Short mmCIF file of C-alpha atoms in Angstrom, two decimals:
data_model
loop_
_atom_site.label_atom_id
_atom_site.label_comp_id
_atom_site.label_asym_id
_atom_site.label_seq_id
_atom_site.Cartn_x
_atom_site.Cartn_y
_atom_site.Cartn_z
CA MET A 1 69.83 71.16 66.75
CA LYS A 2 66.15 70.53 66.11
CA ALA A 3 64.16 70.72 69.31
CA ARG A 4 62.66 67.36 70.16
CA TYR A 5 59.33 67.97 71.85
CA SER A 6 57.34 65.25 70.12
CA LEU A 7 56.53 63.39 73.34
CA TYR A 8 55.23 64.92 76.59
CA ARG A 9 54.41 63.15 79.80
CA ILE A 10 53.18 64.04 83.24
CA VAL A 11 54.65 61.83 85.94
CA ILE A 12 53.63 61.48 89.57
CA LEU A 13 56.49 60.18 91.78
CA SER A 14 56.15 59.94 95.55
CA GLY A 15 53.41 62.55 95.46
CA VAL A 16 55.66 65.09 93.68
CA PHE A 17 54.46 66.76 90.51
CA LEU A 18 56.97 66.57 87.68
CA LEU A 19 56.77 69.05 84.87
CA PRO A 20 55.74 68.28 81.28
CA LEU A 21 59.09 67.25 79.91
CA ARG A 22 61.22 67.25 76.87
CA SER A 23 61.46 63.96 74.98
CA ILE A 24 63.41 61.33 76.87
CA TYR A 25 64.71 58.30 75.05
CA ALA A 26 65.75 55.78 77.65
CA THR A 27 67.84 53.82 75.17
CA GLU A 28 69.97 56.94 74.60
CA LEU A 29 70.71 57.62 78.26
CA PRO A 30 74.29 56.91 79.36
CA SER A 31 75.02 53.35 80.39
CA GLY A 32 74.26 52.99 84.10
CA LEU A 33 71.31 55.38 84.17
CA THR A 34 67.57 54.92 83.82
CA VAL A 35 64.80 57.50 83.98
CA GLN A 36 63.50 55.85 87.16
CA ASP A 37 66.93 55.97 88.83
CA ILE A 38 67.40 59.62 87.92
CA ASP A 39 63.97 60.60 89.25
CA ALA A 40 64.44 58.64 92.47
CA THR A 41 67.89 60.12 93.04
CA VAL A 42 66.73 63.69 92.48
CA GLU A 43 63.72 63.31 94.73
CA ARG A 44 65.74 61.70 97.53
CA THR A 45 68.27 64.57 97.23
CA ARG A 46 65.48 67.18 97.29
CA THR A 47 63.96 65.60 100.42
CA THR A 48 67.24 65.01 102.28
CA PHE A 49 68.57 68.53 101.77
CA LYS A 50 65.19 70.32 101.59
CA VAL A 51 65.79 71.72 98.09
CA PRO A 52 62.73 73.57 96.69
CA GLY A 53 63.56 73.09 93.02
CA ILE A 54 66.01 71.33 90.72
CA ALA A 55 66.47 71.39 86.95
CA LEU A 56 68.59 68.58 85.51
CA ALA A 57 69.77 67.71 82.01
CA ILE A 58 72.00 64.99 80.59
CA VAL A 59 73.90 65.04 77.31
CA GLN A 60 75.09 61.78 75.70
CA ASN A 61 76.75 61.17 72.32
CA GLY A 62 75.99 64.71 71.15
CA LYS A 63 72.30 64.68 72.11
CA ILE A 64 70.35 66.14 74.99
CA VAL A 65 68.78 62.89 76.15
CA PHE A 66 67.22 64.09 79.42
CA SER A 67 65.86 67.44 80.57
CA ARG A 68 63.45 67.82 83.46
CA GLY A 69 62.35 70.18 86.21
CA TYR A 70 61.51 69.07 89.74
CA GLY A 71 59.77 71.01 92.46
CA GLN A 72 59.15 74.74 92.75
CA ARG A 73 60.88 77.90 91.56
CA ALA A 74 60.93 79.40 95.07
CA GLU A 75 60.85 78.40 98.72
CA ASP A 76 57.09 78.99 98.70
CA PRO A 77 55.56 75.55 98.04
CA LYS A 78 52.78 77.31 96.11
CA SER A 79 55.23 78.89 93.66
CA ALA A 80 55.27 77.79 90.03
CA SER A 81 57.01 74.59 89.00
CA VAL A 82 60.53 74.40 87.60
CA ASP A 83 60.81 73.58 83.88
CA GLY A 84 63.51 73.38 81.25
CA ARG A 85 63.44 77.12 80.56
CA THR A 86 63.39 78.36 84.17
CA LEU A 87 66.17 80.89 84.67
CA PHE A 88 68.61 80.14 87.49
CA ALA A 89 71.63 82.17 88.59
CA ILE A 90 74.56 79.91 87.68
CA GLY A 91 77.18 81.73 89.80
CA SER A 92 80.76 80.68 89.11
CA ASN A 93 79.75 78.60 86.12
CA SER A 94 79.83 82.05 84.51
CA LYS A 95 83.65 81.82 84.67
CA GLU A 96 83.72 79.33 81.79
CA PHE A 97 81.84 81.85 79.63
CA THR A 98 84.43 84.54 80.39
CA ALA A 99 87.30 82.10 79.76
CA THR A 100 85.64 80.99 76.51
CA ALA A 101 85.18 84.62 75.42
CA LEU A 102 88.95 85.06 75.84
CA ALA A 103 89.48 81.84 73.89
CA GLN A 104 87.48 83.29 71.00
CA LEU A 105 89.83 86.29 71.00
CA VAL A 106 92.81 83.92 71.00
CA ASP A 107 91.22 82.09 68.03
CA ALA A 108 90.85 85.46 66.26
CA GLY A 109 94.50 86.38 66.88
CA LYS A 110 93.53 89.40 69.00
CA LEU A 111 95.47 88.20 72.06
CA LYS A 112 97.55 85.29 73.29
CA TRP A 113 97.30 83.39 76.55
CA ASP A 114 100.82 84.50 77.48
CA ASP A 115 100.29 88.18 76.63
CA ARG A 116 101.04 90.56 79.49
CA VAL A 117 97.81 91.98 80.95
CA ILE A 118 99.24 95.54 81.10
CA ASP A 119 99.79 95.45 77.32
CA HIS A 120 96.00 95.35 76.92
CA LEU A 121 94.95 97.03 80.20
CA PRO A 122 97.64 99.62 81.02
CA GLU A 123 95.82 100.61 84.21
CA PHE A 124 96.16 97.07 85.62
CA ARG A 125 98.12 97.07 88.90
CA VAL A 126 98.71 94.60 91.73
CA SER A 127 100.63 95.33 94.92
CA ASP A 128 104.00 94.15 93.58
CA PRO A 129 105.38 96.09 90.55
CA TRP A 130 107.34 93.10 89.26
CA ILE A 131 104.25 90.87 89.35
CA THR A 132 102.25 93.61 87.63
CA ARG A 133 104.76 93.61 84.77
CA ASP A 134 104.80 89.81 84.44
CA PHE A 135 101.12 89.08 84.96
CA ARG A 136 99.82 87.12 81.92
CA VAL A 137 96.33 86.67 80.53
CA SER A 138 96.39 83.03 81.62
CA ASP A 139 97.22 84.13 85.23
CA LEU A 140 93.77 85.78 85.44
CA LEU A 141 92.10 82.39 85.12
CA THR A 142 94.08 79.83 87.15
CA HIS A 143 93.74 81.01 90.78
CA HIS A 144 97.47 80.98 91.49
CA SER A 145 98.23 84.71 91.57
CA GLY A 146 99.39 84.64 95.19
CA MET A 147 96.33 86.49 96.50
CA GLY A 148 94.44 84.75 99.29
CA LEU A 149 91.27 82.70 99.11
CA GLY A 150 88.41 84.91 97.97
CA ALA A 151 90.56 88.02 98.02
CA GLY A 152 88.55 91.17 97.31
CA ASP A 153 85.15 89.43 97.27
CA LEU A 154 83.74 92.18 99.48
CA MET A 155 84.05 94.44 96.43
CA LEU A 156 81.84 91.99 94.52
CA PHE A 157 79.30 90.44 96.89
CA SER A 158 77.51 91.33 100.15
CA HIS A 159 75.37 94.09 98.60
CA SER A 160 78.37 95.73 96.94
CA THR A 161 77.79 98.60 94.52
CA PHE A 162 81.37 98.68 93.22
CA THR A 163 81.85 99.03 89.48
CA ARG A 164 84.43 97.11 87.46
CA LYS A 165 86.43 100.33 87.26
CA ASP A 166 86.37 100.50 91.08
CA VAL A 167 87.55 96.87 91.26
CA LEU A 168 90.48 97.55 88.97
CA ALA A 169 91.41 100.63 91.05
CA GLY A 170 91.32 98.63 94.29
CA LEU A 171 93.33 95.69 92.97
CA GLU A 172 96.74 97.13 93.81
CA HIS A 173 95.77 97.28 97.52
CA MET A 174 94.97 93.56 97.77
CA PRO A 175 97.50 91.71 99.95
CA PHE A 176 99.45 88.74 98.63
CA THR A 177 99.54 85.71 100.93
CA ALA A 178 101.81 83.47 98.83
CA PRO A 179 104.50 83.79 96.15
CA PHE A 180 103.32 84.42 92.60
CA ARG A 181 102.16 81.22 90.80
CA SER A 182 103.04 78.98 93.76
CA GLU A 183 99.76 78.17 95.52
CA TYR A 184 96.17 77.66 94.44
CA ALA A 185 93.61 79.98 96.06
CA TYR A 186 90.19 80.46 94.47
CA ASN A 187 89.72 84.03 93.29
CA ASN A 188 86.78 85.87 91.74
CA LEU A 189 88.44 89.27 91.52
CA LEU A 190 90.75 88.35 88.66
CA TYR A 191 87.86 87.00 86.60
CA VAL A 192 86.35 90.45 86.84
CA VAL A 193 89.65 91.74 85.40
CA ALA A 194 89.35 89.06 82.69
CA GLY A 195 85.91 90.47 81.91
CA ALA A 196 87.38 93.97 81.68
CA LEU A 197 89.97 92.56 79.27
CA VAL A 198 87.17 91.16 77.10
CA GLU A 199 85.59 94.61 77.13
CA ARG A 200 88.83 96.35 76.15
CA VAL A 201 89.65 94.03 73.23
CA THR A 202 86.10 93.76 71.84
CA SER A 203 85.05 97.40 72.51
CA GLN A 204 81.81 95.95 73.93
CA SER A 205 80.60 95.58 77.45
CA TRP A 206 81.22 92.11 78.89
CA GLU A 207 77.47 91.62 78.99
CA ASP A 208 77.07 92.42 75.24
CA ALA A 209 80.18 90.54 74.16
CA VAL A 210 79.25 87.29 75.91
CA GLN A 211 75.58 87.59 75.02
CA THR A 212 76.14 88.12 71.29
CA ARG A 213 79.39 86.18 70.65
CA LEU A 214 78.59 83.17 72.84
CA ILE A 215 75.03 82.84 74.10
CA ASP A 216 73.18 84.11 71.00
CA ALA A 217 75.71 82.75 68.53
CA ALA A 218 75.47 79.31 70.14
CA GLY A 219 71.67 79.41 70.39
CA LEU A 220 71.51 78.86 74.15
CA SER A 221 67.79 79.08 75.02
CA ALA A 222 66.70 81.14 78.02
CA CYS A 223 70.21 82.34 78.91
CA GLN A 224 71.33 85.88 79.60
CA THR A 225 74.22 87.94 80.95
CA THR A 226 71.97 90.47 82.69
CA PRO A 227 69.84 90.01 85.82
CA PRO A 228 66.14 89.19 85.37
CA TYR A 229 63.58 91.98 85.61
CA ARG A 230 59.90 92.44 86.30
CA GLY A 231 57.94 90.99 83.45
CA GLU A 232 60.13 87.93 83.02
CA THR A 233 58.07 85.16 84.57
CA ASP A 234 59.96 81.83 84.44
CA ILE A 235 62.53 82.79 87.09
CA ALA A 236 63.87 80.79 90.04
CA THR A 237 64.31 82.57 93.36
CA GLY A 238 67.26 81.74 95.58
CA GLN A 239 67.02 80.65 99.19
CA GLY A 240 66.51 83.64 101.49
CA ASP A 241 65.88 86.06 98.61
CA HIS A 242 62.56 87.82 98.95
CA SER A 243 63.36 91.01 97.06
CA PRO A 244 61.08 91.88 94.09
CA LEU A 245 62.48 91.92 90.56
CA PRO A 246 63.44 95.44 89.41
CA GLU A 247 62.01 97.24 86.43
CA LYS A 248 64.04 96.53 83.27
CA ALA A 249 65.37 100.08 83.07
CA ALA A 250 66.38 100.03 86.73
CA ARG A 251 68.49 96.88 86.58
CA GLN A 252 72.05 97.25 87.94
CA LEU A 253 74.77 95.37 86.10
CA PRO A 254 76.92 93.87 88.89
CA ALA A 255 80.69 94.18 88.79
CA VAL A 256 80.89 90.46 89.62
CA ALA A 257 79.16 89.32 86.42
CA PRO A 258 82.28 87.95 84.61
CA ALA A 259 82.91 85.76 87.66
CA GLY A 260 79.35 84.90 88.55
CA GLY A 261 76.56 86.90 86.90
CA ILE A 262 74.97 84.75 84.18
CA TRP A 263 71.38 83.46 84.43
CA CYS A 264 70.51 80.43 82.37
CA SER A 265 68.04 77.61 81.99
CA VAL A 266 68.92 73.94 82.11
CA ASP A 267 68.01 73.69 78.39
CA GLY A 268 70.46 76.48 77.60
CA MET A 269 73.22 74.98 79.76
CA ALA A 270 72.64 71.54 78.24
CA ARG A 271 73.26 72.97 74.77
CA TRP A 272 76.37 74.69 76.15
CA ALA A 273 77.55 71.27 77.31
CA GLN A 274 76.78 69.81 73.87
CA ILE A 275 79.00 72.43 72.24
CA TYR A 276 81.86 71.78 74.63
CA LEU A 277 81.68 68.05 74.09
CA ASN A 278 81.63 68.74 70.34
CA GLY A 279 84.88 70.69 70.49
CA GLY A 280 83.37 74.18 70.27
CA GLN A 281 80.90 73.46 67.50
CA THR A 282 77.08 73.47 67.62
CA PRO A 283 75.12 70.35 66.70
CA GLU A 284 74.29 72.08 63.41
CA GLY A 285 77.99 72.54 62.61
CA LYS A 286 78.46 76.24 63.50
CA ARG A 287 81.92 76.90 64.93
CA ILE A 288 81.77 78.96 68.15
CA PHE A 289 85.35 78.40 69.34
CA SER A 290 88.12 76.07 68.21
CA THR A 291 88.73 72.57 69.50
CA GLU A 292 92.30 73.69 70.27
CA SER A 293 90.90 76.36 72.58
CA ARG A 294 88.54 73.88 74.22
CA ASP A 295 91.49 71.62 74.89
CA ALA A 296 93.50 74.52 76.36
CA LEU A 297 90.58 75.43 78.64
CA TRP A 298 90.33 71.78 79.76
CA ALA A 299 94.09 71.30 80.30
CA PRO A 300 95.59 71.31 83.84
CA HIS A 301 97.27 74.64 84.61
CA ALA A 302 97.29 74.74 88.44
CA LEU A 303 97.47 71.69 90.67
CA LEU A 304 95.09 71.36 93.66
CA PRO A 305 95.14 69.19 96.79
CA LEU A 306 93.18 65.96 96.52
CA PRO A 307 89.64 66.02 97.92
CA ASP A 308 88.78 64.10 101.09
CA MET A 309 86.81 61.58 99.05
CA ALA A 310 89.65 60.84 96.62
CA ALA A 311 90.12 57.25 97.75
CA LEU A 312 86.41 56.59 97.22
CA THR A 313 86.37 57.92 93.63
CA GLY A 314 89.77 56.68 92.45
CA THR A 315 91.02 60.26 92.18
CA HIS A 316 94.80 60.67 91.91
CA PHE A 317 95.00 64.29 90.75
CA ARG A 318 92.92 67.42 90.75
CA ALA A 319 93.74 70.59 88.80
CA TYR A 320 92.29 73.85 87.51
CA GLY A 321 92.37 74.81 83.88
CA TYR A 322 90.96 78.03 82.41
CA GLY A 323 87.53 78.27 84.06
CA TRP A 324 87.24 74.50 84.76
CA PHE A 325 88.25 71.95 87.40
CA MET A 326 89.47 68.56 86.27
CA GLU A 327 90.42 65.23 87.86
CA ASP A 328 90.46 61.53 87.28
CA PHE A 329 87.26 59.83 88.43
CA PHE A 330 86.84 56.04 88.44
CA GLY A 331 89.45 55.79 85.69
CA HIS A 332 88.07 58.57 83.47
CA LYS A 333 88.85 62.26 83.08
CA ARG A 334 86.20 64.44 84.66
CA VAL A 335 85.82 68.18 83.95
CA TRP A 336 83.46 70.19 86.11
CA HIS A 337 82.59 73.43 87.84
CA THR A 338 80.12 74.62 90.45
CA GLY A 339 78.53 77.98 91.07
CA THR A 340 76.99 79.53 94.21
CA ILE A 341 75.33 82.92 94.27
CA GLY A 342 72.14 84.53 95.54
CA GLY A 343 70.90 81.42 97.35
CA MET A 344 71.34 79.14 94.28
CA VAL A 345 73.87 76.44 93.41
CA SER A 346 74.71 75.03 89.98
CA TYR A 347 76.89 72.12 88.85
CA VAL A 348 78.13 71.26 85.33
CA THR A 349 80.19 68.09 84.90
CA PHE A 350 81.62 66.17 81.94
CA LEU A 351 83.04 62.72 81.34
CA PRO A 352 84.49 63.59 77.92
CA GLU A 353 85.84 60.14 77.12
CA LEU A 354 82.34 58.72 77.65
CA LYS A 355 80.76 61.65 75.71
CA SER A 356 78.58 62.49 78.71
CA ALA A 357 77.64 65.66 80.55
CA ILE A 358 75.28 66.52 83.41
CA VAL A 359 73.83 69.93 84.27
CA ILE A 360 72.22 70.60 87.67
CA LEU A 361 70.61 73.89 88.66
CA THR A 362 69.07 74.44 92.12
CA ASN A 363 67.52 77.27 94.12
CA HIS A 364 69.02 76.11 97.43
CA ASP A 365 72.03 77.69 99.12
CA ASP A 366 73.78 74.38 99.92
CA HIS A 367 76.48 72.75 97.82
CA ASN A 368 76.03 69.38 99.52
CA ALA A 369 72.83 68.69 97.59
CA THR A 370 74.38 69.35 94.16
CA TYR A 371 77.55 67.45 95.07
CA ALA A 372 75.51 64.45 96.16
CA LEU A 373 73.46 64.44 92.98
CA ALA A 374 76.33 65.06 90.61
CA THR A 375 78.62 62.48 92.22
CA THR A 376 75.90 59.81 92.24
CA LEU A 377 74.96 60.22 88.59
CA SER A 378 78.55 60.64 87.42
CA ALA A 379 79.61 57.52 89.28
CA ARG A 380 76.85 55.48 87.63
CA ILE A 381 77.93 56.69 84.19
CA ALA A 382 81.61 56.09 84.86
CA SER A 383 81.43 52.74 86.67
CA GLY A 384 77.89 51.46 86.34
CA GLN A 385 77.25 51.75 90.07
CA SER A 386 77.40 54.29 92.87
CA ALA A 387 78.02 54.47 96.60
CA ASP A 388 75.44 56.26 98.75
CA TRP A 389 76.71 59.76 98.05
CA ILE A 390 73.55 61.36 99.37
CA SER A 391 74.21 59.94 102.83
CA TYR A 392 77.93 60.82 102.48
CA TRP A 393 77.27 64.50 101.79
CA LYS A 394 74.49 64.68 104.38
CA HIS A 395 76.95 63.34 106.94
CA GLN A 396 79.46 66.02 105.83
CA GLU A 397 76.83 68.69 106.32
CA ASP A 398 75.72 67.40 109.73
CA ALA A 399 79.31 67.04 110.96
CA ALA A 400 80.13 70.61 109.92
CA ASN A 401 77.04 71.94 111.68
CA THR A 402 77.88 69.96 114.84
CA GLU A 403 81.44 71.28 114.87
CA SER A 404 80.22 74.85 114.30
CA ASP A 405 77.69 74.58 117.10
CA ALA A 406 80.28 73.14 119.52
CA LEU A 407 82.73 75.93 118.69
CA ALA A 408 80.05 78.59 119.20
CA ALA A 409 79.10 77.11 122.60
CA SER A 410 82.70 76.84 123.84
CA SER A 411 84.32 80.02 122.58
CA GLY A 412 81.85 81.94 120.43
CA PRO A 413 80.24 85.29 121.21
CA GLY A 414 78.18 85.08 124.37
CA SER A 415 79.95 81.96 125.65
CA SER A 416 81.68 81.85 129.01
CA ALA A 417 84.99 82.45 127.23
CA ARG A 418 83.65 85.58 125.51
CA PRO A 419 80.72 86.98 127.48
CA PHE A 420 78.82 90.00 126.24
CA LEU A 421 79.45 93.30 128.02
CA THR A 422 77.31 96.41 128.40
CA LEU A 423 79.20 99.60 127.62
CA THR A 424 78.34 103.01 128.97
CA THR A 425 77.55 105.77 126.53
CA GLN A 426 80.92 107.34 127.33
CA GLN A 427 82.76 104.10 126.61
CA GLN A 428 80.96 103.80 123.27
CA GLN A 429 82.29 107.21 122.20
CA ASP A 430 85.80 105.75 121.78
CA TYR A 431 84.74 103.69 118.80
CA LEU A 432 82.56 106.19 116.90
CA GLY A 433 83.86 107.59 113.64
CA ASP A 434 84.77 106.91 110.05
CA TYR A 435 87.29 104.19 109.14
CA LYS A 436 88.96 103.79 105.78
CA ASP A 437 90.29 100.61 104.23
CA ALA A 438 92.67 100.85 101.28
CA TRP A 439 90.68 98.55 98.97
CA ARG A 440 87.15 98.42 100.45
CA GLY A 441 86.76 102.13 101.24
CA LEU A 442 84.85 103.72 104.09
CA ILE A 443 83.29 101.90 107.02
CA PHE A 444 81.20 103.87 109.56
CA VAL A 445 80.71 103.25 113.29
CA THR A 446 77.72 105.23 114.52
CA GLN A 447 75.45 105.34 117.55
CA HIS A 448 71.77 104.45 117.28
CA GLY A 449 69.94 104.58 120.61
CA ASN A 450 71.87 102.33 122.97
CA ASP A 451 73.61 100.46 120.13
CA LEU A 452 76.76 100.86 118.14
CA ARG A 453 76.24 100.30 114.41
CA LEU A 454 78.68 99.27 111.67
CA THR A 455 77.91 100.21 108.08
CA PHE A 456 79.86 99.62 104.86
CA SER A 457 80.06 102.27 102.14
CA LYS A 458 79.41 101.24 98.53
CA ALA A 459 77.02 98.58 99.73
CA ASP A 460 73.25 98.53 99.39
CA GLY A 461 72.35 97.64 102.96
CA LEU A 462 75.35 95.95 104.58
CA SER A 463 74.79 97.21 108.13
CA GLY A 464 74.67 95.59 111.54
CA THR A 465 74.74 96.03 115.29
CA LEU A 466 78.01 95.75 117.22
CA ARG A 467 77.80 93.75 120.47
CA SER A 468 80.65 94.21 122.91
CA LEU A 469 82.98 91.46 124.17
CA PRO A 470 86.07 91.80 126.39
CA HIS A 471 89.28 93.59 125.26
CA ASP A 472 87.89 95.94 122.56
CA LEU A 473 86.41 92.96 120.75
CA PHE A 474 82.94 93.07 119.25
CA VAL A 475 80.79 90.88 117.07
CA VAL A 476 78.75 92.46 114.28
CA ARG A 477 75.32 90.95 113.72
CA TRP A 478 74.11 91.92 110.25
CA ASP A 479 70.57 93.23 109.86
CA ASN A 480 69.62 90.90 107.01
CA ARG A 481 69.68 87.58 108.84
CA GLU A 482 68.53 85.44 105.90
CA GLN A 483 71.17 86.65 103.46
CA ASP A 484 74.00 87.82 105.72
CA GLY A 485 73.57 85.97 109.02
CA GLU A 486 76.26 83.41 108.18
CA ASP A 487 78.70 86.27 107.58
CA ASP A 488 78.58 87.72 111.10
CA ALA A 489 82.12 88.72 112.03
CA TYR A 490 84.38 89.64 114.90
CA VAL A 491 85.56 93.27 114.95
CA GLN A 492 88.76 93.87 116.92
CA PHE A 493 89.45 97.55 117.55
CA GLU A 494 93.05 98.73 117.94
CA ARG A 495 94.42 101.47 120.21
CA ASN A 496 97.66 103.45 120.22
CA VAL A 497 99.91 104.01 123.25
CA GLU A 498 97.70 106.96 124.32
CA GLY A 499 94.71 104.63 124.44
CA LYS A 500 92.91 106.14 121.44
CA VAL A 501 91.16 103.83 118.96
CA THR A 502 93.13 103.96 115.69
CA GLY A 503 91.63 101.19 113.57
CA MET A 504 90.11 97.75 113.43
CA THR A 505 90.54 94.30 111.99
CA MET A 506 87.84 91.73 111.27
CA LYS A 507 87.47 87.96 111.20
CA LEU A 508 84.54 85.97 109.87
CA LEU A 509 82.61 83.81 112.33
CA GLY A 510 81.46 81.41 109.64
CA SER A 511 83.16 79.71 106.70
CA ASP A 512 82.09 81.73 103.64
CA PHE A 513 85.40 82.71 102.03
CA SER A 514 83.64 85.36 99.92
CA PHE A 515 83.19 87.53 103.00
CA ASP A 516 86.94 88.16 103.12
CA ALA A 517 86.92 90.26 106.29
CA GLN A 518 90.38 89.01 107.23
CA ASP A 519 91.94 91.17 104.50
CA LEU A 520 90.41 94.38 105.86
CA HIS A 521 92.46 96.76 108.01
CA PRO A 522 90.45 100.00 108.22
CA HIS A 523 92.18 102.95 109.93
CA LYS A 524 90.23 105.59 111.79
CA ILE A 525 90.38 108.89 109.95
CA ASN A 526 90.31 112.27 111.68
CA SER A 527 87.64 114.05 109.69
CA PRO A 528 84.20 112.56 108.93
CA SER A 529 83.66 111.49 105.36
CA ARG A 530 80.84 112.83 103.22
CA GLU A 531 80.63 109.65 101.19
CA THR A 532 77.23 108.03 101.43
CA THR A 533 76.59 104.50 102.54
CA GLN A 534 74.96 103.57 99.23
#
């Protein structure tokens, strides 16, 4: 595709500075949209949900017909403005890159979707030997393995320093909560395994394979499989993230990358959408993956419950394919995916029959804003009109906050139902020691002054203070309130018949399924561990 930068404008809307922008041809926008409507919708969304910055692009009939940045790259209002090449973390929209990398290998005849995983990764193990033997490549992608929602995410997020080899080793200890292939439960862990499969078949790291075979081959501008580093300047910063960029040589490649590690600009993601709408081929005619593979990725493979808003959008089914959600939406097929990581949220959505796609990248840790914007614009393309989805999603957000506040006041830590207690130093001694969980590893309970402290191993800074409640129950308040405060958790210690503490279980106070504390069951070990907390 030839870049179309022949026309630049600077627009002032409601006192908000809009970046110099790529050429916009209003006559080529999808039916139901105008530049003025798009700008007004984005700015109302930004104001309603307090989003620092948004990058948005629209593809129609094979062309990128709209690409614009709004607001700032960071929470600081004095930070630089967002533009079409600003790098955002796209989170789980990375999954479609991993699924597409596997599709390329299927195209090349190097594997099949129904191949057994152990035939390519002999070290692959889950907790049930029969399921291990029958686990197929396609099962890595469809979220119906039988593992619970977000199973194993504590090996991937929350400051984790696990490697992909560590993740594979811990997989066999993950509990199953449903029969194999029977229930949908979103899972990042198996996409990491899918990334390891890409590595094994290509003899490249996942980062190199996806960068060279997909991103570079497809010509996706400002898009990379590795985290940004000091010296790269056009970078968005997620909500609550104030850590400086590392030196290039000191970058750590996160284990989670195949499930959520790509950074990309809206221009790069818009070209990605072009290629998907074009059946795996670039606008210049270069084949990246086959149309047959695109259709397999976009085919329903696991059915999902209908969303609460189904009646409002004419939705009669929802399903997951290979790295993509799909549903009917005002009489048209819609294919989409979101991504949330590091205080940023992304949204990519297609109406293939109308040859349309929308890409939304934000640096705000709130899916309601992206849902509101994507639903509004998609509805206008699909039906020519839209309900007030911004108010709808704001109401959802406010209702959830009200419910959470009421629950905290009635039965949360410090309420009359669960008052805080002050333990003597002698009483605190019962809980001190090293605890070991089969899949997450060591967890330490130590004493610091008058406080008990809980610290995870293989985590760069996941530590907090334990506050005592009745009946051996505590709540852990994490030190990093901006990044981890929503993941505060109950810690219930267990005792044997002699009254000695033998282990603990945990339960998240909030609703972030990626802090899967409910799957932990650390047992107290007799001898202290020498493993560090880093």
